[in-house]
Amino acid sequence: MINHRVVESSVFQHFATQFSASPFHVDAAPFDPSSSETWVQLEVGATQSGPVRKTGKDVLRVRIIAHCFARLASDRYTSLAIADQVAVLLDHGVIDLRDYDESGEPSIGTLTLHEVDIRDQSLALDESLRVDWQHVTVSVSGFAIEK
């Protein structure tokens, strides 16, 4: 059965095996940015949208947001370059969905992604961090369906 956990773990696994431009972490995991020049933070959300009429299979609407960060002191295009690499990975992508809590094999469904949206969100963060970051988001929506 496809659920948020399956979609999230499949996206993280896909990202881990296909993306090497910058360290990345998942939204809920603790992370200390003080030792990194760049990093990507992934958020994955999924909501039930009901069965497809022709097949009767349930579909999940999925939204992935990748927050790409780079220190402001680095080249001003660093975060955009990372965002471009994330966009290449996600734009109109197809990701096999696997239940990694079970065996991870075989594929139990497919996540089909649409066109990405890239936005520069750069701003000075909280004073307590004492560092300014370039911040670019790459967002994409899609749908997940069981095989």
Coordinates of C-alpha atoms in Angstrom, one line a residue:
M1 CA 0.0 0.0 0.0
I2 CA 1.3 3.5 -0.9
N3 CA 1.3 6.0 1.9
H4 CA 3.2 9.1 3.0
R5 CA 6.0 7.0 4.6
V6 CA 6.6 5.0 1.4
V7 CA 6.7 8.1 -0.8
E8 CA 9.0 10.0 1.6
S9 CA 11.5 7.1 2.0
S10 CA 11.5 6.5 -1.8
V11 CA 12.2 10.2 -2.6
F12 CA 15.0 10.3 0.0
Q13 CA 16.5 7.1 -1.3
H14 CA 16.3 8.4 -4.9
F15 CA 17.9 11.6 -3.8
A16 CA 20.6 9.9 -1.9
T17 CA 21.7 7.7 -4.9
Q18 CA 21.4 10.4 -7.6
F19 CA 22.5 13.7 -6.0
S20 CA 26.0 14.4 -4.8
A21 CA 26.4 18.2 -5.3
S22 CA 25.8 19.1 -1.7
P23 CA 25.0 17.4 1.6
F24 CA 21.3 17.0 2.2
H25 CA 19.1 16.2 5.1
V26 CA 15.4 15.5 5.7
D27 CA 13.1 18.1 7.2
A28 CA 12.6 16.4 10.6
A29 CA 16.2 15.4 11.2
P30 CA 18.4 17.6 13.5
F31 CA 21.1 19.4 11.5
D32 CA 23.8 21.9 12.4
P33 CA 24.6 24.2 9.5
S34 CA 27.5 25.9 11.1
S35 CA 30.0 23.4 9.6
S36 CA 28.6 23.4 6.1
E37 CA 29.2 25.8 3.2
T38 CA 26.2 24.4 1.3
W39 CA 23.3 22.0 2.0
V40 CA 19.9 20.9 0.8
Q41 CA 16.9 20.4 3.0
L42 CA 14.2 18.1 1.7
E43 CA 10.5 18.3 2.6
V44 CA 8.0 15.7 1.2
G45 CA 4.3 16.0 1.7
A46 CA 1.5 13.7 0.5
T47 CA -2.2 13.8 0.7
Q48 CA -4.9 11.3 -0.3
S49 CA -6.8 12.4 -3.4
G50 CA -9.1 9.4 -3.8
P51 CA -9.3 6.6 -6.3
V52 CA -8.8 7.0 -10.1
R53 CA -12.1 6.3 -11.9
K54 CA -10.7 3.9 -14.5
T55 CA -8.5 1.8 -12.3
G56 CA -10.0 2.2 -8.8
K57 CA -6.5 2.6 -7.4
D58 CA -5.9 5.3 -4.8
V59 CA -3.7 8.3 -5.7
L60 CA -1.6 10.5 -3.5
R61 CA -0.9 14.1 -4.4
V62 CA 2.7 14.8 -3.6
R63 CA 4.7 18.0 -3.1
I64 CA 8.5 18.1 -2.8
I65 CA 10.3 21.2 -1.7
A66 CA 14.1 21.3 -1.7
H67 CA 15.6 24.2 0.2
C68 CA 19.1 24.9 -1.2
F69 CA 21.4 26.9 1.0
A70 CA 24.9 28.4 0.5
R71 CA 26.8 30.9 2.6
L72 CA 26.3 34.4 1.4
A73 CA 30.1 34.9 1.4
S74 CA 30.5 32.3 -1.4
D75 CA 29.8 33.1 -5.0
R76 CA 26.3 34.6 -5.3
Y77 CA 25.3 32.0 -7.8
T78 CA 26.2 29.0 -5.6
S79 CA 22.8 28.3 -4.3
L80 CA 21.3 28.7 -7.8
A81 CA 23.8 26.2 -9.2
I82 CA 22.8 23.7 -6.5
A83 CA 19.1 24.4 -7.2
D84 CA 19.7 23.7 -11.0
Q85 CA 21.1 20.3 -10.1
V86 CA 18.2 19.5 -7.9
A87 CA 15.8 20.7 -10.7
V88 CA 17.5 18.4 -13.2
L89 CA 16.9 15.5 -10.9
L90 CA 13.2 16.2 -10.2
D91 CA 11.8 18.0 -13.3
H92 CA 9.3 15.7 -15.0
G93 CA 10.9 12.8 -13.0
V94 CA 9.6 9.3 -12.4
I95 CA 10.5 7.6 -9.1
D96 CA 9.9 4.0 -8.3
L97 CA 8.1 3.6 -5.0
R98 CA 9.4 0.9 -2.7
D99 CA 8.5 -0.1 0.9
Y100 CA 11.9 0.2 2.5
D101 CA 10.5 -0.9 5.8
E102 CA 9.8 -4.3 4.2
S103 CA 12.3 -5.4 1.6
G104 CA 12.6 -2.4 -0.8
E105 CA 11.8 -4.9 -3.6
P106 CA 9.8 -5.0 -5.8
S107 CA 8.6 -1.6 -6.8
I108 CA 5.0 -1.1 -5.5
G109 CA 4.1 2.1 -7.4
T110 CA 5.3 5.1 -9.2
L111 CA 5.7 8.8 -8.4
T112 CA 5.3 11.0 -11.4
L113 CA 6.5 14.6 -11.1
H114 CA 5.6 17.7 -13.0
E115 CA 7.6 20.8 -13.9
V116 CA 9.7 22.3 -11.2
D117 CA 9.5 25.9 -9.9
I118 CA 12.7 27.6 -8.7
R119 CA 12.5 30.7 -6.4
D120 CA 15.3 32.7 -4.8
Q121 CA 14.3 33.2 -1.2
S122 CA 17.6 34.7 0.0
L123 CA 17.5 36.8 3.2
A124 CA 19.4 37.4 6.3
L125 CA 18.4 34.7 8.8
D126 CA 18.1 35.1 12.6
E127 CA 20.8 37.1 14.3
S128 CA 21.7 34.2 16.6
L129 CA 23.0 32.3 13.6
R130 CA 25.4 35.2 12.7
V131 CA 25.5 34.0 9.1
D132 CA 23.7 35.1 6.1
W133 CA 22.6 32.4 3.6
Q134 CA 21.6 32.3 0.0
H135 CA 18.3 30.4 0.0
V136 CA 16.7 29.0 -3.2
T137 CA 13.7 26.7 -3.2
V138 CA 13.0 24.1 -5.8
S139 CA 9.4 22.8 -5.6
V140 CA 7.5 20.2 -7.7
S141 CA 4.2 18.5 -7.4
G142 CA 3.1 15.1 -8.7
F143 CA 1.1 12.1 -8.0
A144 CA 1.8 8.6 -6.7
I145 CA -0.1 5.6 -7.7
E146 CA 0.1 1.8 -6.9
K147 CA 1.1 -0.6 -9.6

